[in-house]
């Protein structure tokens, strides 16, 4: 395995921001991965999967690890019944190819998460979610290396401490995920939840798992920008959770504010709605702006750099805060 210095990271993040990595390597086996951790014990480390949830505002002063460790195997389990299927998938497998593999075989549980760009290893980091499904619902175990000690650890679902776009891995930045063990099912019943998806499936009496995947892909392709054509990193901000009282106050002026009941008296509202009403739907400042079909996505129309993105982010946050009293928190990782 070679080490490269001053490596340009523009093609390793879907926002296409420029930055140099002090050291860069691409381990293709677990042994190589261990070697790069032990060769550079004192360097700051950053793992890049598909680079679809991060961007750079400055050079990275440390070791960037871009693993290419692939593989998938079905595993048997003593408790396994005909209904259950367990798969261990290595971190560098492409997420959507893995979803397609499962759906083709009738394995149930990942279909709502179709077409999310990136790798399998990054999926637990922010507990990826879409259309009411979260990857935590189908993860049995995550195998990871502690980057400080080199120890390989297995995290049960509970030990991953999953939350809304959150996990122990995201909070600590300490572990390099090697593989994820998924627990999928064979029986499928479509449960209507999200309006866009329900509408897309309304003519099918009993949608199959493949029907749902196809519908998710159609809806997403219509509404969301393809990061390979128009650089972006997906939803820029998390959806905020506010008190019912706060929601009622906003509703007095904006009666169509989405408010989905959560727990402890909180409701989830839509960051996209707030950005839209703050006047930022489709708004552009030079090469940076929000996507006209989905203002929660900030796009790079040309040569915007990471600092342009941060400036625009601050502007959107300021506008939403002053009108609604809500602090939008970025979902995208900023380096
Ligand atoms: P990266 O961007 O490479 O990394 C993300 C974070 O994970 C970084 O902190 C990185 O250091 C860390 N990381 C990556 N791999 C590993 C590893 N093996 N071990 C340890 N840490 C690691 N997200 C959703 O939740 N739902 C969506 O519906 C969704 N839609 C999107 C649509 C578009 C158009 C785009 C561009 C993004 C979307 N995203 C969505 C965000 C993104 O696709 C996910 O967060 C995805 O999991 C990122 O995968 P990645 O491999 O590109 O991760
Ligand atoms: P959408 O379906 O138009 O929904 C708009 C917002 O309302 C979303 O934020 C969604 O919350 C919420 N919502 C809608 N119906 C809901 C219900 N029945 N219960 C609870 N919340 C509901 O959203 P979209 O922009 O077209 O995206 C579709 C799905 O893909 C969403 O789940 C979204 O999270 C996901 N997505 C994520 C990213 C990312 O980068 N994270 C990018 C694109 C799309 P949730 O966001 O919590 O689902």
CSV table of C-alpha atoms in Angstrom, one decimal, residues 4-322:
chain,number,residue,atom,x,y,z
A,4,UNK,CA,0.5,9.8,-1.0
A,5,UNK,CA,1.1,13.4,0.3
A,6,UNK,CA,-0.7,16.6,-0.6
A,7,UNK,CA,-3.5,14.6,-2.2
A,8,UNK,CA,-6.4,16.7,-3.7
A,9,UNK,CA,-9.7,15.6,-2.1
A,10,UNK,CA,-12.0,17.4,-4.6
A,11,UNK,CA,-13.0,14.0,-6.2
A,12,UNK,CA,-13.5,12.4,-2.7
A,13,UNK,CA,-16.4,14.6,-1.6
A,14,UNK,CA,-19.8,14.9,-3.5
A,15,UNK,CA,-19.8,18.7,-2.9
A,16,UNK,CA,-16.6,18.9,-4.9
A,17,UNK,CA,-14.8,21.2,-2.4
A,18,UNK,CA,-11.1,21.5,-2.8
A,19,UNK,CA,-8.7,20.5,0.0
A,20,UNK,CA,-5.3,18.7,0.3
A,21,UNK,CA,-4.8,15.7,2.5
A,22,UNK,CA,-1.4,15.8,4.3
A,23,UNK,CA,-1.3,12.0,3.8
A,24,UNK,CA,-3.7,9.7,1.9
A,25,UNK,CA,-3.9,5.9,1.6
A,26,UNK,CA,-6.3,3.3,0.2
A,27,UNK,CA,-6.1,0.1,2.2
A,28,UNK,CA,-7.6,-2.9,0.4
A,29,UNK,CA,-7.3,-5.5,3.2
A,30,UNK,CA,-7.8,-5.4,6.9
A,31,UNK,CA,-4.0,-6.0,7.3
A,32,UNK,CA,-3.2,-2.9,5.3
A,33,UNK,CA,-5.7,-1.0,7.3
A,34,UNK,CA,-4.1,-2.0,10.5
A,35,UNK,CA,-0.7,-1.1,9.0
A,36,UNK,CA,-1.7,2.4,8.2
A,37,UNK,CA,-3.1,2.9,11.7
A,38,UNK,CA,0.2,1.7,13.2
A,39,UNK,CA,2.4,3.5,10.7
A,40,UNK,CA,0.8,6.8,11.7
A,41,UNK,CA,-0.3,6.5,15.4
A,42,UNK,CA,-0.1,10.2,16.1
A,43,UNK,CA,-1.8,11.7,13.0
A,44,UNK,CA,-5.3,13.0,13.1
A,45,UNK,CA,-7.4,10.6,11.0
A,46,UNK,CA,-10.4,10.9,8.6
A,47,UNK,CA,-12.2,8.0,7.0
A,48,UNK,CA,-13.8,8.8,3.6
A,49,UNK,CA,-16.4,6.3,2.2
A,50,UNK,CA,-18.3,7.8,-0.7
A,51,UNK,CA,-17.8,11.4,0.5
A,52,UNK,CA,-21.5,12.1,0.2
A,53,UNK,CA,-22.0,13.5,3.6
A,54,UNK,CA,-19.0,15.8,4.1
A,55,UNK,CA,-17.1,18.7,2.7
A,56,UNK,CA,-13.9,20.7,3.4
A,57,UNK,CA,-13.3,24.3,4.4
A,58,UNK,CA,-9.5,23.8,4.7
A,59,UNK,CA,-6.7,21.3,4.0
A,60,UNK,CA,-6.8,18.1,6.2
A,61,UNK,CA,-3.8,18.1,8.4
A,62,UNK,CA,-3.5,14.3,9.0
A,63,UNK,CA,-4.1,10.9,7.4
A,64,UNK,CA,-7.1,10.4,5.2
A,65,UNK,CA,-8.0,6.7,4.9
A,66,UNK,CA,-10.1,5.8,1.9
A,67,UNK,CA,-10.7,2.1,2.4
A,68,UNK,CA,-11.6,-0.3,-0.4
A,69,UNK,CA,-12.5,-3.4,1.5
A,70,UNK,CA,-15.4,-5.2,-0.1
A,71,UNK,CA,-17.3,-8.4,0.4
A,72,UNK,CA,-20.7,-9.8,1.5
A,73,UNK,CA,-21.6,-13.1,3.1
A,74,UNK,CA,-24.7,-14.7,4.4
A,75,UNK,CA,-24.3,-15.9,7.9
A,76,UNK,CA,-26.2,-18.5,9.8
A,77,UNK,CA,-27.4,-18.0,13.3
A,78,UNK,CA,-28.5,-20.5,15.9
A,79,UNK,CA,-31.7,-18.4,16.5
A,80,UNK,CA,-32.3,-18.1,12.7
A,81,UNK,CA,-35.7,-19.0,11.5
A,82,UNK,CA,-36.9,-19.3,7.9
A,83,UNK,CA,-38.2,-15.8,8.1
A,84,UNK,CA,-34.8,-14.3,9.1
A,85,UNK,CA,-31.8,-13.6,7.0
A,86,UNK,CA,-28.4,-12.3,8.3
A,87,UNK,CA,-25.8,-10.7,6.0
A,88,UNK,CA,-22.4,-9.4,6.9
A,89,UNK,CA,-21.3,-6.7,4.5
A,90,UNK,CA,-17.9,-5.0,4.4
A,91,UNK,CA,-17.7,-1.3,4.7
A,92,UNK,CA,-16.7,-0.3,1.2
A,93,UNK,CA,-19.6,-2.0,-0.6
A,94,UNK,CA,-21.8,0.6,-2.3
A,95,UNK,CA,-25.0,1.1,-0.3
A,96,UNK,CA,-27.5,1.2,-3.1
A,97,UNK,CA,-26.0,-1.8,-4.9
A,98,UNK,CA,-26.4,-3.7,-1.6
A,99,UNK,CA,-30.0,-2.6,-1.3
A,100,UNK,CA,-30.6,-3.7,-4.9
A,101,UNK,CA,-29.0,-7.1,-4.1
A,102,UNK,CA,-31.4,-7.6,-1.2
A,103,UNK,CA,-34.5,-6.5,-3.0
A,104,UNK,CA,-33.8,-8.8,-6.0
A,105,UNK,CA,-33.7,-11.7,-3.6
A,106,UNK,CA,-36.8,-10.6,-1.7
A,107,UNK,CA,-35.0,-9.7,1.5
A,108,UNK,CA,-37.1,-7.1,3.3
A,109,UNK,CA,-36.0,-4.1,5.4
A,110,UNK,CA,-33.9,-1.8,3.2
A,111,UNK,CA,-36.3,-0.9,0.4
A,112,UNK,CA,-37.2,2.6,1.8
A,113,UNK,CA,-33.5,3.4,1.9
A,114,UNK,CA,-33.0,2.9,-1.8
A,115,UNK,CA,-30.8,5.3,-3.8
A,116,UNK,CA,-29.1,6.8,-0.8
A,117,UNK,CA,-25.5,7.5,-2.1
A,118,UNK,CA,-22.5,6.3,-0.2
A,119,UNK,CA,-21.1,3.1,1.3
A,120,UNK,CA,-22.3,0.4,3.7
A,121,UNK,CA,-19.7,1.4,6.3
A,122,UNK,CA,-21.0,5.0,6.6
A,123,UNK,CA,-24.7,3.9,6.9
A,124,UNK,CA,-24.5,3.4,10.7
A,125,UNK,CA,-22.5,6.6,11.3
A,126,UNK,CA,-25.5,8.9,11.0
A,127,UNK,CA,-28.1,6.1,11.1
A,128,UNK,CA,-29.3,6.9,7.6
A,129,UNK,CA,-33.0,7.2,7.1
A,130,UNK,CA,-35.7,7.9,4.6
A,131,UNK,CA,-39.5,7.5,4.2
A,132,UNK,CA,-39.9,6.5,7.9
A,133,UNK,CA,-37.2,3.8,7.9
A,134,UNK,CA,-33.8,4.0,9.6
A,135,UNK,CA,-30.9,1.7,9.1
A,136,UNK,CA,-30.8,1.0,12.9
A,137,UNK,CA,-34.0,-1.0,12.5
A,138,UNK,CA,-32.1,-3.7,10.5
A,139,UNK,CA,-28.7,-3.6,12.0
A,140,UNK,CA,-27.7,-6.5,14.4
A,141,UNK,CA,-24.1,-5.7,14.9
A,142,UNK,CA,-21.3,-3.3,13.7
A,143,UNK,CA,-17.7,-4.5,13.6
A,144,UNK,CA,-15.2,-1.7,14.0
A,145,UNK,CA,-11.5,-1.0,14.8
A,146,UNK,CA,-10.7,1.4,17.6
A,147,UNK,CA,-8.3,3.7,15.8
A,148,UNK,CA,-6.4,4.5,19.0
A,149,UNK,CA,-5.8,0.9,20.3
A,150,UNK,CA,-6.1,-1.1,17.1
A,151,UNK,CA,-8.5,-3.4,18.8
A,152,UNK,CA,-11.4,-4.9,16.8
A,153,UNK,CA,-14.7,-4.5,18.6
A,154,UNK,CA,-18.2,-5.7,17.9
A,155,UNK,CA,-21.1,-3.3,18.8
A,156,UNK,CA,-24.6,-4.7,19.4
A,157,UNK,CA,-27.5,-2.6,18.1
A,158,UNK,CA,-28.0,-1.1,21.6
A,159,UNK,CA,-24.2,-0.4,21.9
A,160,UNK,CA,-24.3,1.7,18.7
A,161,UNK,CA,-26.5,4.2,20.6
A,162,UNK,CA,-28.4,5.1,17.5
A,163,UNK,CA,-30.5,8.3,17.5
A,164,UNK,CA,-31.9,10.6,14.8
A,165,UNK,CA,-29.0,10.9,12.3
A,166,UNK,CA,-26.7,10.0,15.1
A,167,UNK,CA,-24.7,7.1,16.7
A,168,UNK,CA,-21.8,6.5,19.0
A,169,UNK,CA,-19.5,6.4,15.9
A,170,UNK,CA,-20.5,9.9,14.8
A,171,UNK,CA,-20.2,11.3,18.3
A,172,UNK,CA,-16.7,9.8,19.1
A,173,UNK,CA,-14.9,9.7,15.7
A,174,UNK,CA,-12.9,6.9,17.3
A,175,UNK,CA,-13.9,3.9,15.3
A,176,UNK,CA,-13.3,2.7,11.8
A,177,UNK,CA,-16.2,0.5,10.7
A,178,UNK,CA,-15.1,-2.7,9.0
A,179,UNK,CA,-18.4,-4.4,8.4
A,180,UNK,CA,-22.1,-4.3,9.3
A,181,UNK,CA,-24.3,-7.3,10.1
A,182,UNK,CA,-27.9,-6.9,8.9
A,183,UNK,CA,-31.0,-8.7,10.1
A,184,UNK,CA,-33.5,-8.8,7.3
A,185,UNK,CA,-36.9,-10.6,6.8
A,186,UNK,CA,-38.6,-12.5,4.1
A,187,UNK,CA,-42.2,-11.4,4.6
A,188,UNK,CA,-43.3,-8.0,3.4
A,189,UNK,CA,-46.4,-5.9,3.9
A,190,UNK,CA,-46.3,-2.3,2.8
A,191,UNK,CA,-47.3,0.1,5.5
A,192,UNK,CA,-48.4,3.5,4.0
A,193,UNK,CA,-46.7,6.4,5.7
A,194,UNK,CA,-45.1,9.1,3.5
A,195,UNK,CA,-47.5,10.9,1.2
A,196,UNK,CA,-45.1,11.0,-1.9
A,197,UNK,CA,-44.5,7.3,-1.7
A,198,UNK,CA,-48.1,6.4,-1.1
A,199,UNK,CA,-49.1,8.4,-4.1
A,200,UNK,CA,-46.6,6.7,-6.3
A,201,UNK,CA,-47.9,3.3,-5.2
A,202,UNK,CA,-51.6,4.1,-5.2
A,203,UNK,CA,-52.4,2.0,-8.2
A,204,UNK,CA,-50.8,-1.2,-6.9
A,205,UNK,CA,-53.0,-3.2,-4.5
A,206,UNK,CA,-50.3,-5.0,-2.6
A,207,UNK,CA,-47.0,-3.5,-3.4
A,208,UNK,CA,-44.0,-5.9,-3.4
A,209,UNK,CA,-40.6,-5.0,-1.9
A,210,UNK,CA,-39.4,-4.4,-5.5
A,211,UNK,CA,-42.4,-2.1,-6.2
A,212,UNK,CA,-41.5,0.0,-3.2
A,213,UNK,CA,-37.8,0.2,-4.2
A,214,UNK,CA,-38.9,1.3,-7.7
A,215,UNK,CA,-41.3,3.9,-6.4
A,216,UNK,CA,-38.7,5.3,-4.0
A,217,UNK,CA,-36.2,5.6,-6.9
A,218,UNK,CA,-38.8,7.4,-9.1
A,219,UNK,CA,-39.8,9.9,-6.4
A,220,UNK,CA,-36.2,10.6,-5.4
A,221,UNK,CA,-35.0,11.0,-9.0
A,222,UNK,CA,-37.8,13.5,-9.6
A,223,UNK,CA,-37.2,15.5,-6.5
A,224,UNK,CA,-33.6,15.3,-5.5
A,225,UNK,CA,-30.5,16.5,-7.4
A,226,UNK,CA,-28.0,13.8,-8.6
A,227,UNK,CA,-24.8,14.7,-6.8
A,228,UNK,CA,-22.8,13.5,-9.7
A,229,UNK,CA,-24.4,16.2,-11.9
A,230,UNK,CA,-25.0,18.9,-9.4
A,231,UNK,CA,-22.6,18.6,-6.4
A,232,UNK,CA,-24.3,18.4,-3.0
A,233,UNK,CA,-24.3,16.4,0.1
A,234,UNK,CA,-28.0,15.6,0.6
A,235,UNK,CA,-30.1,17.3,3.3
A,236,UNK,CA,-27.8,20.0,4.7
A,237,UNK,CA,-29.7,20.4,8.0
A,238,UNK,CA,-31.4,18.1,10.4
A,239,UNK,CA,-35.1,18.4,10.9
A,240,UNK,CA,-35.7,20.3,14.2
A,241,UNK,CA,-37.6,19.0,17.2
A,242,UNK,CA,-39.5,21.7,19.0
A,243,UNK,CA,-42.1,21.9,21.7
A,244,UNK,CA,-45.8,21.7,20.8
A,245,UNK,CA,-46.2,25.2,22.2
A,246,UNK,CA,-43.5,26.6,19.9
A,247,UNK,CA,-45.1,24.8,16.9
A,248,UNK,CA,-48.6,26.2,17.8
A,249,UNK,CA,-47.1,29.7,18.0
A,250,UNK,CA,-45.6,29.4,14.5
A,251,UNK,CA,-48.8,27.8,13.2
A,252,UNK,CA,-50.7,30.9,14.2
A,253,UNK,CA,-49.0,32.6,11.3
A,254,UNK,CA,-48.1,29.6,9.2
A,255,UNK,CA,-51.0,27.1,9.6
A,256,UNK,CA,-49.5,24.6,7.2
A,257,UNK,CA,-46.3,24.1,9.3
A,258,UNK,CA,-45.7,20.3,9.3
A,259,UNK,CA,-45.6,19.0,12.9
A,260,UNK,CA,-45.1,15.2,13.4
A,261,UNK,CA,-45.7,14.1,17.0
A,262,UNK,CA,-42.4,12.7,18.6
A,263,UNK,CA,-42.0,12.0,22.3
A,264,UNK,CA,-41.8,14.0,25.5
A,265,UNK,CA,-44.2,16.6,24.2
A,266,UNK,CA,-41.9,17.4,21.2
A,267,UNK,CA,-42.9,17.5,17.6
A,268,UNK,CA,-40.6,17.1,14.5
A,269,UNK,CA,-41.0,19.9,12.0
A,270,UNK,CA,-39.7,20.3,8.5
A,271,UNK,CA,-36.4,22.2,8.0
A,272,UNK,CA,-37.3,22.4,4.3
A,273,UNK,CA,-40.6,24.3,5.1
A,274,UNK,CA,-38.8,26.8,7.4
A,275,UNK,CA,-36.1,27.5,4.8
A,276,UNK,CA,-38.7,27.9,2.1
A,277,UNK,CA,-40.8,30.4,4.3
A,278,UNK,CA,-37.6,32.3,5.2
A,279,UNK,CA,-37.3,33.0,1.5
A,280,UNK,CA,-34.5,30.6,0.7
A,281,UNK,CA,-36.2,28.1,-1.6
A,282,UNK,CA,-34.1,28.0,-4.8
A,283,UNK,CA,-32.2,31.1,-3.6
A,284,UNK,CA,-28.7,31.4,-5.1
A,285,UNK,CA,-25.6,33.4,-4.0
A,286,UNK,CA,-23.0,33.1,-6.7
A,287,UNK,CA,-22.2,29.4,-7.2
A,288,UNK,CA,-24.0,28.3,-4.1
A,289,UNK,CA,-27.7,28.0,-3.4
A,290,UNK,CA,-30.6,25.8,-2.3
A,291,UNK,CA,-32.1,23.3,-4.7
A,292,UNK,CA,-35.4,24.6,-6.1
A,293,UNK,CA,-37.3,21.3,-5.7
A,294,UNK,CA,-36.0,20.7,-2.2
A,295,UNK,CA,-34.6,23.7,-0.3
A,296,UNK,CA,-33.1,21.5,2.4
A,297,UNK,CA,-30.4,20.6,-0.1
A,298,UNK,CA,-27.6,23.1,-0.7
A,299,UNK,CA,-26.0,22.7,-4.1
A,300,UNK,CA,-22.7,23.8,-5.6
A,301,UNK,CA,-23.5,25.3,-9.1
A,302,UNK,CA,-19.8,25.7,-10.0
A,303,UNK,CA,-16.7,26.5,-8.2
A,304,UNK,CA,-18.0,27.3,-4.7
A,305,UNK,CA,-15.5,26.3,-2.0
A,306,UNK,CA,-16.2,25.1,1.5
A,307,UNK,CA,-16.1,28.6,2.9
A,308,UNK,CA,-18.7,29.8,0.5
A,309,UNK,CA,-20.9,26.9,1.6
A,310,UNK,CA,-20.4,27.8,5.3
A,311,UNK,CA,-21.2,31.5,4.6
A,312,UNK,CA,-24.4,30.5,2.9
A,313,UNK,CA,-25.2,28.0,5.7
A,314,UNK,CA,-24.8,30.8,8.2
A,315,UNK,CA,-27.1,33.1,6.2
A,316,UNK,CA,-29.9,30.4,6.0
A,317,UNK,CA,-29.5,29.6,9.7
A,318,UNK,CA,-29.7,33.3,10.6
A,319,UNK,CA,-32.8,33.9,8.6
A,320,UNK,CA,-34.6,30.8,10.0
A,321,UNK,CA,-33.6,31.7,13.6
A,322,UNK,CA,-34.8,35.3,13.3
